[in-house]
PDB file of C-alpha atoms in Angstrom:
ATOM      1  CA  UNK A 856       0.000  -0.002   0.014  1.00  0.00           C
ATOM      2  CA  UNK A 857       1.108   3.536  -0.676  1.00  0.00           C
ATOM      3  CA  UNK A 858       0.883   6.457   1.718  1.00  0.00           C
ATOM      4  CA  UNK A 859       1.307  10.215   1.410  1.00  0.00           C
ATOM      5  CA  UNK A 860       1.978  12.385   4.470  1.00  0.00           C
ATOM      6  CA  UNK A 861       1.803  16.137   4.774  1.00  0.00           C
ATOM      7  CA  UNK A 862       3.018  17.186   8.190  1.00  0.00           C
ATOM      8  CA  UNK A 863       2.032  20.859   7.963  1.00  0.00           C
ATOM      9  CA  UNK A 864      -1.720  21.307   8.409  1.00  0.00           C
ATOM     10  CA  UNK A 865      -1.378  25.083   8.010  1.00  0.00           C
ATOM     11  CA  UNK A 866       1.207  27.453   6.577  1.00  0.00           C
ATOM     12  CA  UNK A 867       1.234  31.195   6.040  1.00  0.00           C
ATOM     13  CA  UNK A 868       3.355  33.456   3.894  1.00  0.00           C
ATOM     14  CA  UNK A 869       3.599  37.152   3.165  1.00  0.00           C
ATOM     15  CA  UNK A 870       2.657  38.286  -0.293  1.00  0.00           C
ATOM     16  CA  UNK A 871       5.707  38.251  -2.612  1.00  0.00           C
ATOM     17  CA  UNK A 872       7.628  35.943  -0.283  1.00  0.00           C
ATOM     18  CA  UNK A 873       8.562  32.273  -0.787  1.00  0.00           C
ATOM     19  CA  UNK A 874       7.026  29.330   1.021  1.00  0.00           C
ATOM     20  CA  UNK A 875       7.784  25.594   0.966  1.00  0.00           C
ATOM     21  CA  UNK A 876       5.181  22.896   1.605  1.00  0.00           C
ATOM     22  CA  UNK A 877       6.414  19.487   2.693  1.00  0.00           C
ATOM     23  CA  UNK A 878       5.333  16.022   1.579  1.00  0.00           C
ATOM     24  CA  UNK A 879       6.697  12.566   2.199  1.00  0.00           C
ATOM     25  CA  UNK A 880       5.451   9.373   0.660  1.00  0.00           C
ATOM     26  CA  UNK A 881       5.931   5.668   0.762  1.00  0.00           C
ATOM     27  CA  UNK A 882       5.616   3.190  -2.057  1.00  0.00           C
ATOM     28  CA  UNK A 883       7.169  -0.106  -2.997  1.00  0.00           C
ATOM     29  CA  UNK A 884       6.852   0.639  -6.718  1.00  0.00           C
ATOM     30  CA  UNK A 885       9.693   1.933  -8.804  1.00  0.00           C
ATOM     31  CA  UNK A 886       7.395   3.495 -11.379  1.00  0.00           C
ATOM     32  CA  UNK A 887       5.237   6.277  -9.987  1.00  0.00           C
ATOM     33  CA  UNK A 888       4.301   9.918 -10.393  1.00  0.00           C
ATOM     34  CA  UNK A 889       3.912  12.698  -7.881  1.00  0.00           C
ATOM     35  CA  UNK A 890       1.556  15.654  -8.020  1.00  0.00           C
ATOM     36  CA  UNK A 891       0.616  18.800  -6.194  1.00  0.00           C
ATOM     37  CA  UNK A 892      -3.009  19.812  -6.491  1.00  0.00           C
ATOM     38  CA  UNK A 893      -4.567  23.032  -5.230  1.00  0.00           C
ATOM     39  CA  UNK A 894      -8.124  23.253  -3.884  1.00  0.00           C
ATOM     40  CA  UNK A 895      -9.394  26.831  -3.560  1.00  0.00           C
ATOM     41  CA  UNK A 896     -12.658  27.687  -1.759  1.00  0.00           C
ATOM     42  CA  UNK A 897     -14.501  26.886  -5.002  1.00  0.00           C
ATOM     43  CA  UNK A 898     -13.589  23.233  -4.147  1.00  0.00           C
ATOM     44  CA  UNK A 899     -12.379  22.372  -7.645  1.00  0.00           C
ATOM     45  CA  UNK A 900      -9.031  20.636  -7.505  1.00  0.00           C
ATOM     46  CA  UNK A 901      -6.491  22.063  -9.914  1.00  0.00           C
ATOM     47  CA  UNK A 902      -3.170  20.525 -10.900  1.00  0.00           C
ATOM     48  CA  UNK A 903      -0.241  22.712  -9.876  1.00  0.00           C
ATOM     49  CA  UNK A 904       2.735  20.598 -10.898  1.00  0.00           C
ATOM     50  CA  UNK A 905       3.760  16.983 -11.471  1.00  0.00           C
ATOM     51  CA  UNK A 906       6.968  14.937 -11.367  1.00  0.00           C
ATOM     52  CA  UNK A 907       7.885  11.602 -12.936  1.00  0.00           C
ATOM     53  CA  UNK A 908       9.834   9.488 -10.474  1.00  0.00           C
ATOM     54  CA  UNK A 909      12.299   8.365 -13.124  1.00  0.00           C
ATOM     55  CA  UNK A 910      13.333  11.953 -13.855  1.00  0.00           C
ATOM     56  CA  UNK A 911      16.076  13.356 -11.670  1.00  0.00           C
ATOM     57  CA  UNK A 912      15.453  16.942 -12.749  1.00  0.00           C
ATOM     58  CA  UNK A 913      13.013  18.805 -10.528  1.00  0.00           C
ATOM     59  CA  UNK A 914       9.847  20.005 -12.226  1.00  0.00           C
ATOM     60  CA  UNK A 915       9.075  23.723 -12.468  1.00  0.00           C
ATOM     61  CA  UNK A 916       5.955  25.581 -13.574  1.00  0.00           C
ATOM     62  CA  UNK A 917       6.421  29.353 -13.495  1.00  0.00           C
ATOM     63  CA  UNK A 918       6.466  30.326  -9.799  1.00  0.00           C
ATOM     64  CA  UNK A 919       6.044  26.737  -8.658  1.00  0.00           C
ATOM     65  CA  UNK A 920       8.881  24.250  -8.319  1.00  0.00           C
ATOM     66  CA  UNK A 921       9.479  21.004  -6.512  1.00  0.00           C
ATOM     67  CA  UNK A 922      12.372  19.477  -4.600  1.00  0.00           C
ATOM     68  CA  UNK A 923      12.146  15.768  -5.359  1.00  0.00           C
ATOM     69  CA  UNK A 924      14.414  13.619  -3.153  1.00  0.00           C
ATOM     70  CA  UNK A 925      13.753  10.069  -4.319  1.00  0.00           C
ATOM     71  CA  UNK A 926      15.937   8.267  -1.768  1.00  0.00           C
ATOM     72  CA  UNK A 927      14.316  10.189   1.081  1.00  0.00           C
ATOM     73  CA  UNK A 928      10.851   9.822  -0.507  1.00  0.00           C
ATOM     74  CA  UNK A 929      10.326  13.543  -0.161  1.00  0.00           C
ATOM     75  CA  UNK A 930       8.476  15.838  -2.553  1.00  0.00           C
ATOM     76  CA  UNK A 931       8.211  19.459  -1.397  1.00  0.00           C
ATOM     77  CA  UNK A 932       6.547  22.330  -3.237  1.00  0.00           C
ATOM     78  CA  UNK A 933       8.127  25.780  -3.349  1.00  0.00           C
ATOM     79  CA  UNK A 934       5.983  28.767  -4.243  1.00  0.00           C
ATOM     80  CA  UNK A 935       7.953  31.864  -5.138  1.00  0.00           C
ATOM     81  CA  UNK A 936       6.630  35.431  -5.219  1.00  0.00           C
ATOM     82  CA  UNK A 937       3.451  34.320  -3.422  1.00  0.00           C
ATOM     83  CA  UNK A 938       0.239  35.936  -4.566  1.00  0.00           C
ATOM     84  CA  UNK A 939      -3.106  36.340  -2.821  1.00  0.00           C
ATOM     85  CA  UNK A 940      -4.587  33.935  -5.352  1.00  0.00           C
ATOM     86  CA  UNK A 941      -2.271  31.205  -4.128  1.00  0.00           C
ATOM     87  CA  UNK A 942      -4.277  30.909  -0.909  1.00  0.00           C
ATOM     88  CA  UNK A 943      -5.832  27.471  -0.949  1.00  0.00           C
ATOM     89  CA  UNK A 944      -5.571  23.933   0.361  1.00  0.00           C
ATOM     90  CA  UNK A 945      -2.649  22.123  -1.233  1.00  0.00           C
ATOM     91  CA  UNK A 946      -2.589  18.365  -1.607  1.00  0.00           C
ATOM     92  CA  UNK A 947       0.348  16.150  -2.423  1.00  0.00           C
ATOM     93  CA  UNK A 948      -0.634  13.023  -4.350  1.00  0.00           C
ATOM     94  CA  UNK A 949       0.930   9.806  -5.668  1.00  0.00           C
ATOM     95  CA  UNK A 950       0.025   7.773  -8.723  1.00  0.00           C
ATOM     96  CA  UNK A 951       1.434   4.315  -8.964  1.00  0.00           C
ATOM     97  CA  UNK A 952       2.380   4.160 -12.598  1.00  0.00           C
ATOM     98  CA  UNK A 953       0.530   2.781 -15.553  1.00  0.00           C
ATOM     99  CA  UNK A 954      -1.029  -0.242 -13.827  1.00  0.00           C
ATOM    100  CA  UNK A 955      -3.246   1.938 -11.690  1.00  0.00           C
ATOM    101  CA  UNK A 956      -3.877   4.581 -14.274  1.00  0.00           C
ATOM    102  CA  UNK A 957      -4.347   7.942 -12.718  1.00  0.00           C
ATOM    103  CA  UNK A 958      -5.750   6.655  -9.431  1.00  0.00           C
ATOM    104  CA  UNK A 959      -4.281   8.992  -6.856  1.00  0.00           C
ATOM    105  CA  UNK A 960      -3.452   8.611  -3.185  1.00  0.00           C
ATOM    106  CA  UNK A 961      -3.668  12.025  -1.513  1.00  0.00           C
ATOM    107  CA  UNK A 962      -2.101  13.452   1.603  1.00  0.00           C
ATOM    108  CA  UNK A 963      -4.046  15.254   4.318  1.00  0.00           C
ATOM    109  CA  UNK A 964      -3.472  18.678   2.832  1.00  0.00           C
ATOM    110  CA  UNK A 965      -1.814  21.945   3.879  1.00  0.00           C
ATOM    111  CA  UNK A 966      -3.925  25.077   4.186  1.00  0.00           C
ATOM    112  CA  UNK A 967      -1.897  28.007   2.822  1.00  0.00           C
ATOM    113  CA  UNK A 968      -2.732  31.558   3.846  1.00  0.00           C
ATOM    114  CA  UNK A 969      -1.201  34.471   1.980  1.00  0.00           C
ATOM    115  CA  UNK A 970      -1.033  37.693   3.999  1.00  0.00           C
ATOM    116  CA  UNK A 971      -1.094  41.030   2.150  1.00  0.00           C
TER     117      UNK A 971
ATOM    118  CA  UNK B1155     -13.711  21.870 -23.002  1.00  0.00           C
ATOM    119  CA  UNK B1156     -16.590  22.647 -20.676  1.00  0.00           C
ATOM    120  CA  UNK B1157     -15.009  20.904 -17.719  1.00  0.00           C
ATOM    121  CA  UNK B1158     -16.339  18.248 -15.377  1.00  0.00           C
ATOM    122  CA  UNK B1159     -19.744  19.040 -13.972  1.00  0.00           C
ATOM    123  CA  UNK B1160     -21.454  17.520 -10.944  1.00  0.00           C
ATOM    124  CA  UNK B1161     -25.026  17.735  -9.848  1.00  0.00           C
ATOM    125  CA  UNK B1162     -26.327  18.598  -7.324  1.00  0.00           C
ATOM    126  CA  UNK B1163     -23.810  20.855  -5.685  1.00  0.00           C
ATOM    127  CA  UNK B1164     -25.356  20.301  -2.259  1.00  0.00           C
ATOM    128  CA  UNK B1165     -27.631  17.560  -0.964  1.00  0.00           C
ATOM    129  CA  UNK B1166     -29.224  17.328   2.435  1.00  0.00           C
ATOM    130  CA  UNK B1167     -30.986  14.112   3.305  1.00  0.00           C
ATOM    131  CA  UNK B1168     -32.302  12.234   6.279  1.00  0.00           C
ATOM    132  CA  UNK B1169     -30.633   9.074   7.513  1.00  0.00           C
ATOM    133  CA  UNK B1170     -31.994   6.032   5.758  1.00  0.00           C
ATOM    134  CA  UNK B1171     -32.869   7.806   2.530  1.00  0.00           C
ATOM    135  CA  UNK B1172     -31.334   7.025  -0.848  1.00  0.00           C
ATOM    136  CA  UNK B1173     -29.404   9.652  -2.791  1.00  0.00           C
ATOM    137  CA  UNK B1174     -27.980   9.775  -6.299  1.00  0.00           C
ATOM    138  CA  UNK B1175     -25.292  12.057  -7.675  1.00  0.00           C
ATOM    139  CA  UNK B1176     -24.447  12.696 -11.288  1.00  0.00           C
ATOM    140  CA  UNK B1177     -21.121  13.452 -12.955  1.00  0.00           C
ATOM    141  CA  UNK B1178     -20.619  14.616 -16.530  1.00  0.00           C
ATOM    142  CA  UNK B1179     -16.967  14.226 -17.491  1.00  0.00           C
ATOM    143  CA  UNK B1180     -15.133  16.013 -20.271  1.00  0.00           C
ATOM    144  CA  UNK B1181     -16.625  14.468 -23.387  1.00  0.00           C
ATOM    145  CA  UNK B1182     -13.565  12.834 -24.892  1.00  0.00           C
ATOM    146  CA  UNK B1183     -12.235  11.436 -21.615  1.00  0.00           C
ATOM    147  CA  UNK B1184     -12.321   7.638 -21.260  1.00  0.00           C
ATOM    148  CA  UNK B1185     -11.465   7.447 -17.576  1.00  0.00           C
ATOM    149  CA  UNK B1186     -13.828   8.587 -14.805  1.00  0.00           C
ATOM    150  CA  UNK B1187     -13.121   8.548 -11.066  1.00  0.00           C
ATOM    151  CA  UNK B1188     -15.128   9.022  -7.886  1.00  0.00           C
ATOM    152  CA  UNK B1189     -13.439  10.248  -4.705  1.00  0.00           C
ATOM    153  CA  UNK B1190     -14.799  11.075  -1.269  1.00  0.00           C
ATOM    154  CA  UNK B1191     -13.431  13.922   0.813  1.00  0.00           C
ATOM    155  CA  UNK B1192     -14.261  14.497   4.468  1.00  0.00           C
ATOM    156  CA  UNK B1193     -13.588  17.752   6.284  1.00  0.00           C
ATOM    157  CA  UNK B1194      -9.908  18.393   6.782  1.00  0.00           C
ATOM    158  CA  UNK B1195      -8.803  15.345   4.807  1.00  0.00           C
ATOM    159  CA  UNK B1196      -7.551  14.645   1.342  1.00  0.00           C
ATOM    160  CA  UNK B1197      -9.769  12.911  -1.182  1.00  0.00           C
ATOM    161  CA  UNK B1198     -10.038   9.124  -0.918  1.00  0.00           C
ATOM    162  CA  UNK B1199     -10.438   6.941  -3.964  1.00  0.00           C
ATOM    163  CA  UNK B1200     -13.785   5.169  -4.301  1.00  0.00           C
ATOM    164  CA  UNK B1201     -13.976   3.719  -7.793  1.00  0.00           C
ATOM    165  CA  UNK B1202     -13.129   4.292 -11.441  1.00  0.00           C
ATOM    166  CA  UNK B1203     -14.420   3.498 -14.890  1.00  0.00           C
ATOM    167  CA  UNK B1204     -12.694   2.955 -18.196  1.00  0.00           C
ATOM    168  CA  UNK B1205     -15.463   3.864 -20.604  1.00  0.00           C
ATOM    169  CA  UNK B1206     -18.495   1.950 -19.295  1.00  0.00           C
ATOM    170  CA  UNK B1207     -16.507  -0.705 -17.413  1.00  0.00           C
ATOM    171  CA  UNK B1208     -16.040  -0.298 -13.658  1.00  0.00           C
ATOM    172  CA  UNK B1209     -12.469  -1.516 -13.186  1.00  0.00           C
ATOM    173  CA  UNK B1210     -11.789  -1.037  -9.520  1.00  0.00           C
ATOM    174  CA  UNK B1211     -13.676  -0.401  -6.303  1.00  0.00           C
ATOM    175  CA  UNK B1212     -12.136   0.647  -3.017  1.00  0.00           C
ATOM    176  CA  UNK B1213     -12.854  -1.146   0.229  1.00  0.00           C
ATOM    177  CA  UNK B1214     -14.472   2.147   1.238  1.00  0.00           C
ATOM    178  CA  UNK B1215     -17.269   1.450  -1.205  1.00  0.00           C
ATOM    179  CA  UNK B1216     -19.663  -0.583   0.888  1.00  0.00           C
ATOM    180  CA  UNK B1217     -22.583  -2.573  -0.517  1.00  0.00           C
ATOM    181  CA  UNK B1218     -24.771   0.490  -0.014  1.00  0.00           C
ATOM    182  CA  UNK B1219     -22.808   2.322  -2.693  1.00  0.00           C
ATOM    183  CA  UNK B1220     -23.219   1.661  -6.383  1.00  0.00           C
ATOM    184  CA  UNK B1221     -21.814   3.499  -9.374  1.00  0.00           C
ATOM    185  CA  UNK B1222     -22.640   3.259 -13.032  1.00  0.00           C
ATOM    186  CA  UNK B1223     -21.423   4.770 -16.255  1.00  0.00           C
ATOM    187  CA  UNK B1224     -23.879   3.702 -18.941  1.00  0.00           C
ATOM    188  CA  UNK B1225     -22.574   4.123 -22.476  1.00  0.00           C
ATOM    189  CA  UNK B1226     -19.313   5.454 -21.144  1.00  0.00           C
ATOM    190  CA  UNK B1227     -20.602   8.989 -20.812  1.00  0.00           C
ATOM    191  CA  UNK B1228     -21.989  10.428 -17.593  1.00  0.00           C
ATOM    192  CA  UNK B1229     -21.779   8.539 -14.314  1.00  0.00           C
ATOM    193  CA  UNK B1230     -24.055   8.193 -11.310  1.00  0.00           C
ATOM    194  CA  UNK B1231     -23.169   7.349  -7.743  1.00  0.00           C
ATOM    195  CA  UNK B1232     -25.988   6.073  -5.571  1.00  0.00           C
ATOM    196  CA  UNK B1233     -25.928   5.674  -1.832  1.00  0.00           C
ATOM    197  CA  UNK B1234     -28.707   3.563  -0.338  1.00  0.00           C
ATOM    198  CA  UNK B1235     -29.896   3.797   3.277  1.00  0.00           C
ATOM    199  CA  UNK B1236     -27.645   6.761   3.995  1.00  0.00           C
ATOM    200  CA  UNK B1237     -25.832   6.992   7.331  1.00  0.00           C
ATOM    201  CA  UNK B1238     -24.416  10.024   9.077  1.00  0.00           C
ATOM    202  CA  UNK B1239     -20.953   8.759   8.308  1.00  0.00           C
ATOM    203  CA  UNK B1240     -21.669   9.183   4.619  1.00  0.00           C
ATOM    204  CA  UNK B1241     -21.629  12.952   5.073  1.00  0.00           C
ATOM    205  CA  UNK B1242     -18.770  14.167   2.902  1.00  0.00           C
ATOM    206  CA  UNK B1243     -17.980  15.811  -0.370  1.00  0.00           C
ATOM    207  CA  UNK B1244     -18.099  13.474  -3.328  1.00  0.00           C
ATOM    208  CA  UNK B1245     -15.715  14.434  -6.097  1.00  0.00           C
ATOM    209  CA  UNK B1246     -15.752  13.266  -9.667  1.00  0.00           C
ATOM    210  CA  UNK B1247     -12.746  13.487 -11.971  1.00  0.00           C
ATOM    211  CA  UNK B1248     -11.918  12.448 -15.497  1.00  0.00           C
ATOM    212  CA  UNK B1249      -8.795  11.938 -17.565  1.00  0.00           C
ATOM    213  CA  UNK B1250      -8.215  11.208 -21.240  1.00  0.00           C
ATOM    214  CA  UNK B1251      -6.801   7.682 -21.100  1.00  0.00           C
ATOM    215  CA  UNK B1252      -6.033   6.843 -17.490  1.00  0.00           C
ATOM    216  CA  UNK B1253      -2.254   6.896 -17.792  1.00  0.00           C
ATOM    217  CA  UNK B1254      -0.258   7.377 -14.625  1.00  0.00           C
ATOM    218  CA  UNK B1255       1.148  10.766 -15.502  1.00  0.00           C
ATOM    219  CA  UNK B1256      -2.138  12.238 -16.651  1.00  0.00           C
ATOM    220  CA  UNK B1257      -3.665  15.267 -15.056  1.00  0.00           C
ATOM    221  CA  UNK B1258      -7.065  14.663 -13.503  1.00  0.00           C
ATOM    222  CA  UNK B1259      -9.809  17.164 -14.245  1.00  0.00           C
ATOM    223  CA  UNK B1260     -12.021  17.526 -11.201  1.00  0.00           C
ATOM    224  CA  UNK B1261     -15.573  18.740 -10.775  1.00  0.00           C
ATOM    225  CA  UNK B1262     -16.610  21.021  -7.945  1.00  0.00           C
ATOM    226  CA  UNK B1263     -18.079  18.141  -5.996  1.00  0.00           C
ATOM    227  CA  UNK B1264     -21.391  17.292  -4.366  1.00  0.00           C
ATOM    228  CA  UNK B1265     -21.545  18.104  -0.654  1.00  0.00           C
ATOM    229  CA  UNK B1266     -23.733  15.543   1.118  1.00  0.00           C
ATOM    230  CA  UNK B1267     -25.105  16.137   4.571  1.00  0.00           C
ATOM    231  CA  UNK B1268     -26.951  13.294   6.272  1.00  0.00           C
ATOM    232  CA  UNK B1269     -29.095  14.423   9.181  1.00  0.00           C
TER     233      UNK B1269
END
């Protein structure tokens, strides 16, 4: 069985500053994918960024980047130049490769507050 | 791309009643998922369809729960004899082919309250 753990229930950041959200996971598979999804008050989950486990290079999407440490099974999200619109619940998620399709295991979430 | 739509957005019911939710995925997406999310938790997988075939069901999906996707288009999730523990948000998602790296497109969910 796979697990995803987010140890920070809440985080806050000042507008324009940088914040890092933590995530650790456990899986026995060698082929898997990691994701960060954002859930704003509208409740609709939106993909922020994704990482293929076989790629050593960390993924980046504009102001969002990850620090993927495969040996440590760690997958943190860094948000640079934080904006008010970044305030949301952030979920780390794991997909166990092609055999399970896109079935995701989610962490508990981190509520991010952005202070003006 | 009109997105994934779910209906109703909110449902309040009394314990013991049956409820049914509907999900309309993005039209060309073959894979459809149902998740359940309780307050303060991440979504938990319930079941998924590849076209009209239901390929996997979680242990969370008791005999009171049934899901269908006739003709591989929209899907329904029915809960019979609802219990207070069924109160949660039920999320639907779809993806083009169900490959591991694919982005899931989520609906806004149906919030169920069982009184």
